[in-house]
Amino acid sequence: MRHHDHRHDHGHSHDEGLETLRQALSAEAWNERYSGSDRVWSGKPNQRLVEQAKDLDPGTALDVACGEGGDAIWLARQGWEVTAVDVSEVALEKVAIHAEEAGVSRHLRIGLYDALSDPRPAGHRTFDLVTVSFLHVPIPDFNDIYRGIAEAVAPGGRLLVTAHHPHDVESGARHSHGDGLLFEPERVLEALGVGTDDSPWVIEVAETQDREQAMPEGPMKVRDTVVRLRREG
Ligand SMILES: C[S@@+](CC[C@H](N)C(=O)[O-])C[C@H]1O[C@@H](n2cnc3c(N)ncnc32)[C@H](O)[C@@H]1O
């Protein structure tokens, strides 16, 4: 478990800013968002997941911060045995319904996961693929959370991290999600100590990749951070 002593240290504007960022990662905030409409996201899998996972041999997969389950259901359709976790039970209820509709319920289980209270999602070195798409967390929490998530990768398994790149704020494609929330591939590599002597991780992909995304104001060029690592041994 992590320690959150500084969470109770009120009175500094820096901490209040951090508290606001963390509040945006609460079950309350996301349940409200997911209750507001039938589908917040498209239901389609993320392009980066499809690109990065389509040639992998199916095994067990964990989709962290799965949202409404577009990625998890796609993985189940490809033959993976999927566990999908998120902080929002409203989102998880939708995943269960969509999995039923897609006929993959037997291959998809759901679970509650709050990265801020315990960064380890499920299992210890058990999943052949752990994927996390667009989970942007405050910098002080980043290392604990991404290390916790990486713990779930089995020996020989893969970690896939997809995120919005900070360039999107500079280019005007996105409003800031808050201080430092968007990140470059290097932040993941540093958090996991990739490249250090005793690191178990092999870099398969660590890139920024551009794509077009439909936005309310029309198609925009956006940039993703894509990191795919394999745990050796
Ligand atoms: C931008 S959405 C991405 C959803 C999905 N991965 C996708 O790509 O469509 C971020 C997701 O992170 C989840 N989330 C937010 N805070 C979280 C937390 N503290 N622990 C776990 N998941 C969280 C939200 O409920 C939401 O589903």
PDB file of C-alpha atoms and ligand atoms in Angstrom:
ATOM      1  CA  MET A   1       0.000   0.000   0.000  1.00  0.00           C
ATOM      2  CA  ARG A   2       1.107   3.532  -0.621  1.00  0.00           C
ATOM      3  CA  HIS A   3       1.088   6.253   1.934  1.00  0.00           C
ATOM      4  CA  HIS A   4      -0.924   9.357   1.396  1.00  0.00           C
ATOM      5  CA  ASP A   5       0.250  11.490   4.291  1.00  0.00           C
ATOM      6  CA  HIS A   6       0.540  14.504   2.043  1.00  0.00           C
ATOM      7  CA  ARG A   7      -3.118  14.165   0.996  1.00  0.00           C
ATOM      8  CA  HIS A   8      -4.147  15.442   4.407  1.00  0.00           C
ATOM      9  CA  ASP A   9      -1.671  18.250   4.431  1.00  0.00           C
ATOM     10  CA  HIS A  10      -4.058  21.113   3.657  1.00  0.00           C
ATOM     11  CA  GLY A  11      -3.308  24.779   3.503  1.00  0.00           C
ATOM     12  CA  HIS A  12      -0.903  24.876   0.567  1.00  0.00           C
ATOM     13  CA  SER A  13      -2.243  25.779  -2.839  1.00  0.00           C
ATOM     14  CA  HIS A  14      -0.029  23.098  -4.387  1.00  0.00           C
ATOM     15  CA  ASP A  15      -1.728  20.412  -2.297  1.00  0.00           C
ATOM     16  CA  GLU A  16      -5.153  21.795  -3.025  1.00  0.00           C
ATOM     17  CA  GLY A  17      -4.355  21.589  -6.732  1.00  0.00           C
ATOM     18  CA  LEU A  18      -3.278  18.007  -6.288  1.00  0.00           C
ATOM     19  CA  GLU A  19      -6.408  17.240  -4.323  1.00  0.00           C
ATOM     20  CA  THR A  20      -8.501  18.638  -7.178  1.00  0.00           C
ATOM     21  CA  LEU A  21      -6.661  16.450  -9.686  1.00  0.00           C
ATOM     22  CA  ARG A  22      -7.228  13.419  -7.490  1.00  0.00           C
ATOM     23  CA  GLN A  23     -10.877  14.279  -7.055  1.00  0.00           C
ATOM     24  CA  ALA A  24     -11.167  14.051 -10.837  1.00  0.00           C
ATOM     25  CA  LEU A  25     -10.029  10.418 -10.520  1.00  0.00           C
ATOM     26  CA  SER A  26     -12.692   9.432  -8.006  1.00  0.00           C
ATOM     27  CA  ALA A  27     -15.512   6.950  -8.389  1.00  0.00           C
ATOM     28  CA  GLU A  28     -17.927   9.788  -7.698  1.00  0.00           C
ATOM     29  CA  ALA A  29     -16.630  11.919 -10.577  1.00  0.00           C
ATOM     30  CA  TRP A  30     -16.557   9.066 -13.083  1.00  0.00           C
ATOM     31  CA  ASN A  31     -19.865   7.533 -12.025  1.00  0.00           C
ATOM     32  CA  GLU A  32     -21.442  10.899 -12.632  1.00  0.00           C
ATOM     33  CA  ARG A  33     -19.839  11.134 -16.042  1.00  0.00           C
ATOM     34  CA  TYR A  34     -20.846   7.610 -17.062  1.00  0.00           C
ATOM     35  CA  SER A  35     -24.390   8.042 -15.720  1.00  0.00           C
ATOM     36  CA  GLY A  36     -24.869  11.117 -17.870  1.00  0.00           C
ATOM     37  CA  SER A  37     -25.172   9.338 -21.195  1.00  0.00           C
ATOM     38  CA  ASP A  38     -25.686   5.937 -22.634  1.00  0.00           C
ATOM     39  CA  ARG A  39     -22.223   5.834 -24.160  1.00  0.00           C
ATOM     40  CA  VAL A  40     -19.481   8.313 -23.314  1.00  0.00           C
ATOM     41  CA  TRP A  41     -16.996   6.608 -25.651  1.00  0.00           C
ATOM     42  CA  SER A  42     -17.562   5.068 -29.076  1.00  0.00           C
ATOM     43  CA  GLY A  43     -17.652   1.391 -28.091  1.00  0.00           C
ATOM     44  CA  LYS A  44     -14.929   0.768 -30.642  1.00  0.00           C
ATOM     45  CA  PRO A  45     -11.525  -0.458 -29.506  1.00  0.00           C
ATOM     46  CA  ASN A  46      -8.692   2.057 -29.392  1.00  0.00           C
ATOM     47  CA  GLN A  47      -6.685   2.101 -32.596  1.00  0.00           C
ATOM     48  CA  ARG A  48      -3.416   1.683 -30.668  1.00  0.00           C
ATOM     49  CA  LEU A  49      -4.630  -1.417 -28.867  1.00  0.00           C
ATOM     50  CA  VAL A  50      -5.701  -3.002 -32.142  1.00  0.00           C
ATOM     51  CA  GLU A  51      -2.359  -2.159 -33.763  1.00  0.00           C
ATOM     52  CA  GLN A  52      -0.314  -3.423 -30.820  1.00  0.00           C
ATOM     53  CA  ALA A  53      -2.316  -6.517 -29.860  1.00  0.00           C
ATOM     54  CA  LYS A  54      -3.605  -7.890 -33.152  1.00  0.00           C
ATOM     55  CA  ASP A  55      -0.530 -10.035 -33.767  1.00  0.00           C
ATOM     56  CA  LEU A  56      -0.109 -11.311 -30.205  1.00  0.00           C
ATOM     57  CA  ASP A  57      -1.121 -14.845 -29.302  1.00  0.00           C
ATOM     58  CA  PRO A  58      -4.242 -14.562 -27.134  1.00  0.00           C
ATOM     59  CA  GLY A  59      -3.876 -15.483 -23.470  1.00  0.00           C
ATOM     60  CA  THR A  60      -4.986 -13.663 -20.343  1.00  0.00           C
ATOM     61  CA  ALA A  61      -5.456  -9.903 -20.524  1.00  0.00           C
ATOM     62  CA  LEU A  62      -6.107  -7.179 -17.989  1.00  0.00           C
ATOM     63  CA  ASP A  63      -7.639  -3.908 -19.173  1.00  0.00           C
ATOM     64  CA  VAL A  64      -6.951  -1.266 -16.535  1.00  0.00           C
ATOM     65  CA  ALA A  65      -9.307   1.743 -16.416  1.00  0.00           C
ATOM     66  CA  CYS A  66     -11.416  -0.032 -19.012  1.00  0.00           C
ATOM     67  CA  GLY A  67     -14.216   2.536 -19.199  1.00  0.00           C
ATOM     68  CA  GLU A  68     -17.213   1.154 -21.074  1.00  0.00           C
ATOM     69  CA  GLY A  69     -15.253  -1.833 -22.321  1.00  0.00           C
ATOM     70  CA  GLY A  70     -14.541  -1.171 -26.009  1.00  0.00           C
ATOM     71  CA  ASP A  71     -11.006  -2.545 -25.666  1.00  0.00           C
ATOM     72  CA  ALA A  72     -11.915  -5.393 -23.292  1.00  0.00           C
ATOM     73  CA  ILE A  73     -14.687  -6.642 -25.570  1.00  0.00           C
ATOM     74  CA  TRP A  74     -12.460  -6.445 -28.621  1.00  0.00           C
ATOM     75  CA  LEU A  75      -9.804  -8.487 -26.801  1.00  0.00           C
ATOM     76  CA  ALA A  76     -12.380 -11.082 -25.741  1.00  0.00           C
ATOM     77  CA  ARG A  77     -13.503 -11.345 -29.362  1.00  0.00           C
ATOM     78  CA  GLN A  78      -9.909 -12.009 -30.386  1.00  0.00           C
ATOM     79  CA  GLY A  79      -9.772 -14.990 -28.023  1.00  0.00           C
ATOM     80  CA  TRP A  80      -8.311 -13.394 -24.884  1.00  0.00           C
ATOM     81  CA  GLU A  81      -9.582 -14.239 -21.398  1.00  0.00           C
ATOM     82  CA  VAL A  82     -10.125 -10.708 -20.163  1.00  0.00           C
ATOM     83  CA  THR A  83     -10.361  -9.030 -16.795  1.00  0.00           C
ATOM     84  CA  ALA A  84     -11.582  -5.431 -17.053  1.00  0.00           C
ATOM     85  CA  VAL A  85     -11.214  -3.084 -14.086  1.00  0.00           C
ATOM     86  CA  ASP A  86     -12.195   0.507 -13.430  1.00  0.00           C
ATOM     87  CA  VAL A  87     -12.966   2.864 -10.555  1.00  0.00           C
ATOM     88  CA  SER A  88     -16.519   3.415 -11.800  1.00  0.00           C
ATOM     89  CA  GLU A  89     -19.114   0.762 -11.085  1.00  0.00           C
ATOM     90  CA  VAL A  90     -21.432   2.536 -13.525  1.00  0.00           C
ATOM     91  CA  ALA A  91     -18.855   1.948 -16.266  1.00  0.00           C
ATOM     92  CA  LEU A  92     -18.439  -1.675 -15.190  1.00  0.00           C
ATOM     93  CA  GLU A  93     -22.180  -2.284 -15.380  1.00  0.00           C
ATOM     94  CA  LYS A  94     -22.035  -1.035 -18.963  1.00  0.00           C
ATOM     95  CA  VAL A  95     -19.104  -3.338 -19.725  1.00  0.00           C
ATOM     96  CA  ALA A  96     -21.143  -6.295 -18.460  1.00  0.00           C
ATOM     97  CA  ILE A  97     -24.127  -5.327 -20.630  1.00  0.00           C
ATOM     98  CA  HIS A  98     -21.997  -4.736 -23.730  1.00  0.00           C
ATOM     99  CA  ALA A  99     -20.168  -8.034 -23.190  1.00  0.00           C
ATOM    100  CA  GLU A 100     -23.486  -9.841 -22.976  1.00  0.00           C
ATOM    101  CA  GLU A 101     -24.665  -8.173 -26.200  1.00  0.00           C
ATOM    102  CA  ALA A 102     -21.393  -9.111 -27.898  1.00  0.00           C
ATOM    103  CA  GLY A 103     -21.706 -12.723 -26.716  1.00  0.00           C
ATOM    104  CA  VAL A 104     -18.362 -12.711 -24.884  1.00  0.00           C
ATOM    105  CA  SER A 105     -19.519 -12.666 -21.246  1.00  0.00           C
ATOM    106  CA  ARG A 106     -17.919 -16.029 -20.546  1.00  0.00           C
ATOM    107  CA  HIS A 107     -14.534 -14.604 -21.478  1.00  0.00           C
ATOM    108  CA  LEU A 108     -14.748 -11.293 -19.651  1.00  0.00           C
ATOM    109  CA  ARG A 109     -14.864 -10.612 -15.943  1.00  0.00           C
ATOM    110  CA  ILE A 110     -15.093  -7.207 -14.319  1.00  0.00           C
ATOM    111  CA  GLY A 111     -13.666  -5.794 -11.111  1.00  0.00           C
ATOM    112  CA  LEU A 112     -13.501  -2.541  -9.180  1.00  0.00           C
ATOM    113  CA  TYR A 113     -10.092  -0.884  -9.066  1.00  0.00           C
ATOM    114  CA  ASP A 114      -9.114   2.457  -7.585  1.00  0.00           C
ATOM    115  CA  ALA A 115      -5.585   3.327  -8.626  1.00  0.00           C
ATOM    116  CA  LEU A 116      -5.350   6.005  -5.936  1.00  0.00           C
ATOM    117  CA  SER A 117      -6.167   3.740  -3.010  1.00  0.00           C
ATOM    118  CA  ASP A 118      -4.162   0.701  -4.157  1.00  0.00           C
ATOM    119  CA  PRO A 119      -2.221   0.906  -7.410  1.00  0.00           C
ATOM    120  CA  ARG A 120      -2.036  -2.881  -7.851  1.00  0.00           C
ATOM    121  CA  PRO A 121      -5.046  -3.824  -9.963  1.00  0.00           C
ATOM    122  CA  ALA A 122      -5.317  -7.617  -9.741  1.00  0.00           C
ATOM    123  CA  GLY A 123      -3.070 -10.597  -9.599  1.00  0.00           C
ATOM    124  CA  HIS A 124       0.688 -10.630  -9.277  1.00  0.00           C
ATOM    125  CA  ARG A 125       2.569 -11.354 -12.497  1.00  0.00           C
ATOM    126  CA  THR A 126      -0.399 -13.217 -13.882  1.00  0.00           C
ATOM    127  CA  PHE A 127      -1.470 -11.571 -17.134  1.00  0.00           C
ATOM    128  CA  ASP A 128       0.006 -12.128 -20.575  1.00  0.00           C
ATOM    129  CA  LEU A 129      -1.136  -8.648 -21.548  1.00  0.00           C
ATOM    130  CA  VAL A 130      -1.856  -5.683 -19.319  1.00  0.00           C
ATOM    131  CA  THR A 131      -3.237  -2.732 -21.224  1.00  0.00           C
ATOM    132  CA  VAL A 132      -4.024   0.721 -19.925  1.00  0.00           C
ATOM    133  CA  SER A 133      -5.432   3.356 -22.242  1.00  0.00           C
ATOM    134  CA  PHE A 134      -5.744   7.024 -21.325  1.00  0.00           C
ATOM    135  CA  LEU A 135      -5.330   6.805 -17.562  1.00  0.00           C
ATOM    136  CA  HIS A 136      -3.764  10.193 -16.835  1.00  0.00           C
ATOM    137  CA  VAL A 137      -2.792  10.603 -13.197  1.00  0.00           C
ATOM    138  CA  PRO A 138      -1.069  13.378 -11.200  1.00  0.00           C
ATOM    139  CA  ILE A 139       2.725  13.346 -11.360  1.00  0.00           C
ATOM    140  CA  PRO A 140       3.175  12.588  -7.614  1.00  0.00           C
ATOM    141  CA  ASP A 141       1.058   9.441  -8.061  1.00  0.00           C
ATOM    142  CA  PHE A 142       2.379   8.347 -11.447  1.00  0.00           C
ATOM    143  CA  ASN A 143       5.258   6.079 -10.439  1.00  0.00           C
ATOM    144  CA  ASP A 144       3.307   4.189  -7.784  1.00  0.00           C
ATOM    145  CA  ILE A 145       0.319   3.658 -10.054  1.00  0.00           C
ATOM    146  CA  TYR A 146       2.187   2.584 -13.177  1.00  0.00           C
ATOM    147  CA  ARG A 147       4.532   0.346 -11.153  1.00  0.00           C
ATOM    148  CA  GLY A 148       1.499  -1.205  -9.482  1.00  0.00           C
ATOM    149  CA  ILE A 149      -0.139  -1.832 -12.833  1.00  0.00           C
ATOM    150  CA  ALA A 150       3.076  -3.298 -14.265  1.00  0.00           C
ATOM    151  CA  GLU A 151       3.201  -5.779 -11.368  1.00  0.00           C
ATOM    152  CA  ALA A 152       0.296  -7.614 -12.965  1.00  0.00           C
ATOM    153  CA  VAL A 153       2.340  -8.595 -16.052  1.00  0.00           C
ATOM    154  CA  ALA A 154       3.421 -12.255 -16.110  1.00  0.00           C
ATOM    155  CA  PRO A 155       6.977 -13.272 -17.042  1.00  0.00           C
ATOM    156  CA  GLY A 156       7.096 -13.134 -20.831  1.00  0.00           C
ATOM    157  CA  GLY A 157       3.979 -10.954 -20.841  1.00  0.00           C
ATOM    158  CA  ARG A 158       3.460  -7.433 -22.103  1.00  0.00           C
ATOM    159  CA  LEU A 159       2.492  -4.052 -20.765  1.00  0.00           C
ATOM    160  CA  LEU A 160       0.832  -1.681 -23.214  1.00  0.00           C
ATOM    161  CA  VAL A 161       0.378   1.951 -22.201  1.00  0.00           C
ATOM    162  CA  THR A 162      -1.479   4.368 -24.456  1.00  0.00           C
ATOM    163  CA  ALA A 163      -1.949   8.001 -23.454  1.00  0.00           C
ATOM    164  CA  HIS A 164      -2.555  11.465 -24.803  1.00  0.00           C
ATOM    165  CA  HIS A 165       0.747  13.211 -25.482  1.00  0.00           C
ATOM    166  CA  PRO A 166       1.325  16.698 -23.971  1.00  0.00           C
ATOM    167  CA  HIS A 167       1.759  18.012 -27.520  1.00  0.00           C
ATOM    168  CA  ASP A 168      -2.041  17.935 -27.831  1.00  0.00           C
ATOM    169  CA  VAL A 169      -2.316  20.806 -25.367  1.00  0.00           C
ATOM    170  CA  GLU A 170       0.349  22.860 -27.183  1.00  0.00           C
ATOM    171  CA  SER A 171      -1.320  22.238 -30.543  1.00  0.00           C
ATOM    172  CA  GLY A 172      -4.724  23.215 -29.174  1.00  0.00           C
ATOM    173  CA  ALA A 173      -6.223  19.792 -29.933  1.00  0.00           C
ATOM    174  CA  ARG A 174      -7.073  19.324 -26.253  1.00  0.00           C
ATOM    175  CA  HIS A 175      -7.622  21.446 -23.213  1.00  0.00           C
ATOM    176  CA  SER A 176      -5.166  20.741 -20.465  1.00  0.00           C
ATOM    177  CA  HIS A 177      -6.270  17.833 -18.317  1.00  0.00           C
ATOM    178  CA  GLY A 178      -4.449  19.544 -15.437  1.00  0.00           C
ATOM    179  CA  ASP A 179      -0.829  20.048 -14.573  1.00  0.00           C
ATOM    180  CA  GLY A 180       1.400  17.403 -16.087  1.00  0.00           C
ATOM    181  CA  LEU A 181      -1.331  14.810 -16.503  1.00  0.00           C
ATOM    182  CA  LEU A 182      -0.517  14.013 -20.119  1.00  0.00           C
ATOM    183  CA  PHE A 183       2.809  12.286 -20.625  1.00  0.00           C
ATOM    184  CA  GLU A 184       5.523  11.207 -23.007  1.00  0.00           C
ATOM    185  CA  PRO A 185       6.839   7.638 -23.404  1.00  0.00           C
ATOM    186  CA  GLU A 186       9.856   8.521 -21.257  1.00  0.00           C
ATOM    187  CA  ARG A 187       7.728   8.973 -18.155  1.00  0.00           C
ATOM    188  CA  VAL A 188       6.646   5.330 -18.310  1.00  0.00           C
ATOM    189  CA  LEU A 189      10.193   4.118 -18.987  1.00  0.00           C
ATOM    190  CA  GLU A 190      11.540   6.131 -16.062  1.00  0.00           C
ATOM    191  CA  ALA A 191       8.783   5.009 -13.685  1.00  0.00           C
ATOM    192  CA  LEU A 192       9.594   1.371 -14.400  1.00  0.00           C
ATOM    193  CA  GLY A 193      13.353   1.804 -14.425  1.00  0.00           C
ATOM    194  CA  VAL A 194      13.553   0.504 -17.978  1.00  0.00           C
ATOM    195  CA  GLY A 195      17.160   0.361 -19.112  1.00  0.00           C
ATOM    196  CA  THR A 196      18.622   0.038 -15.613  1.00  0.00           C
ATOM    197  CA  ASP A 197      20.800  -2.984 -14.880  1.00  0.00           C
ATOM    198  CA  ASP A 198      18.286  -5.200 -13.106  1.00  0.00           C
ATOM    199  CA  SER A 199      15.255  -4.121 -15.137  1.00  0.00           C
ATOM    200  CA  PRO A 200      13.157  -7.020 -16.433  1.00  0.00           C
ATOM    201  CA  TRP A 201      11.659  -4.878 -19.212  1.00  0.00           C
ATOM    202  CA  VAL A 202      12.450  -5.001 -22.904  1.00  0.00           C
ATOM    203  CA  ILE A 203      11.222  -2.097 -25.001  1.00  0.00           C
ATOM    204  CA  GLU A 204       9.153  -3.238 -27.971  1.00  0.00           C
ATOM    205  CA  VAL A 205       7.598   0.148 -28.708  1.00  0.00           C
ATOM    206  CA  ALA A 206       8.211   3.565 -27.108  1.00  0.00           C
ATOM    207  CA  GLU A 207       6.902   6.129 -29.541  1.00  0.00           C
ATOM    208  CA  THR A 208       4.718   9.117 -30.203  1.00  0.00           C
ATOM    209  CA  GLN A 209       2.224   8.418 -32.962  1.00  0.00           C
ATOM    210  CA  ASP A 210      -0.117  10.858 -34.671  1.00  0.00           C
ATOM    211  CA  ARG A 211      -3.667  10.159 -35.817  1.00  0.00           C
ATOM    212  CA  GLU A 212      -6.820  12.016 -36.757  1.00  0.00           C
ATOM    213  CA  GLN A 213      -9.558  12.193 -34.178  1.00  0.00           C
ATOM    214  CA  ALA A 214     -13.110  13.368 -34.709  1.00  0.00           C
ATOM    215  CA  MET A 215     -13.711  16.328 -32.395  1.00  0.00           C
ATOM    216  CA  PRO A 216     -16.896  18.420 -32.025  1.00  0.00           C
ATOM    217  CA  GLU A 217     -15.182  21.169 -34.077  1.00  0.00           C
ATOM    218  CA  GLY A 218     -14.104  18.731 -36.800  1.00  0.00           C
ATOM    219  CA  PRO A 219     -11.243  16.260 -37.342  1.00  0.00           C
ATOM    220  CA  MET A 220      -8.077  17.155 -35.427  1.00  0.00           C
ATOM    221  CA  LYS A 221      -4.576  15.791 -35.584  1.00  0.00           C
ATOM    222  CA  VAL A 222      -3.777  14.315 -32.195  1.00  0.00           C
ATOM    223  CA  ARG A 223      -0.704  12.634 -30.757  1.00  0.00           C
ATOM    224  CA  ASP A 224      -0.544   9.462 -28.688  1.00  0.00           C
ATOM    225  CA  THR A 225       2.102   8.105 -26.396  1.00  0.00           C
ATOM    226  CA  VAL A 226       2.461   4.381 -27.073  1.00  0.00           C
ATOM    227  CA  VAL A 227       4.665   2.122 -24.955  1.00  0.00           C
ATOM    228  CA  ARG A 228       4.805  -1.638 -25.262  1.00  0.00           C
ATOM    229  CA  LEU A 229       7.170  -3.503 -22.966  1.00  0.00           C
ATOM    230  CA  ARG A 230       7.828  -7.198 -22.470  1.00  0.00           C
ATOM    231  CA  ARG A 231       8.780  -8.648 -19.115  1.00  0.00           C
ATOM    232  CA  GLU A 232      11.719 -10.984 -19.621  1.00  0.00           C
ATOM    233  CA  GLY A 233      12.027 -14.176 -17.625  1.00  0.00           C
TER     234      GLY A 233
HETATM  235  C1  LIG B   1     -10.285   8.613 -20.464  1.00  0.00           C
HETATM  236  S1  LIG B   1     -11.105   7.226 -19.765  1.00  0.00           S
HETATM  237  C2  LIG B   1     -10.457   5.881 -20.728  1.00  0.00           C
HETATM  238  C3  LIG B   1     -11.361   4.674 -20.757  1.00  0.00           C
HETATM  239  C4  LIG B   1     -10.874   3.517 -21.618  1.00  0.00           C
HETATM  240  N1  LIG B   1      -9.571   3.031 -21.205  1.00  0.00           N
HETATM  241  C5  LIG B   1     -10.822   3.939 -23.068  1.00  0.00           C
HETATM  242  O1  LIG B   1      -9.735   4.091 -23.614  1.00  0.00           O
HETATM  243  O2  LIG B   1     -11.890   4.125 -23.664  1.00  0.00           O
HETATM  244  C6  LIG B   1     -10.303   7.059 -18.214  1.00  0.00           C
HETATM  245  C7  LIG B   1     -10.831   5.914 -17.371  1.00  0.00           C
HETATM  246  O3  LIG B   1     -10.093   5.858 -16.161  1.00  0.00           O
HETATM  247  C8  LIG B   1     -10.979   5.516 -15.122  1.00  0.00           C
HETATM  248  N2  LIG B   1     -10.417   5.998 -13.855  1.00  0.00           N
HETATM  249  C9  LIG B   1     -10.402   7.266 -13.431  1.00  0.00           C
HETATM  250  N3  LIG B   1      -9.872   7.333 -12.212  1.00  0.00           N
HETATM  251  C10 LIG B   1      -9.511   6.072 -11.874  1.00  0.00           C
HETATM  252  C11 LIG B   1      -8.931   5.504 -10.711  1.00  0.00           C
HETATM  253  N4  LIG B   1      -8.637   6.248  -9.628  1.00  0.00           N
HETATM  254  N5  LIG B   1      -8.705   4.173 -10.701  1.00  0.00           N
HETATM  255  C12 LIG B   1      -9.055   3.406 -11.766  1.00  0.00           C
HETATM  256  N6  LIG B   1      -9.626   3.886 -12.889  1.00  0.00           N
HETATM  257  C13 LIG B   1      -9.863   5.208 -12.931  1.00  0.00           C
HETATM  258  C14 LIG B   1     -12.281   6.222 -15.483  1.00  0.00           C
HETATM  259  O4  LIG B   1     -13.416   5.680 -14.834  1.00  0.00           O
HETATM  260  C15 LIG B   1     -12.296   6.049 -16.996  1.00  0.00           C
HETATM  261  O5  LIG B   1     -13.013   4.901 -17.374  1.00  0.00           O
END
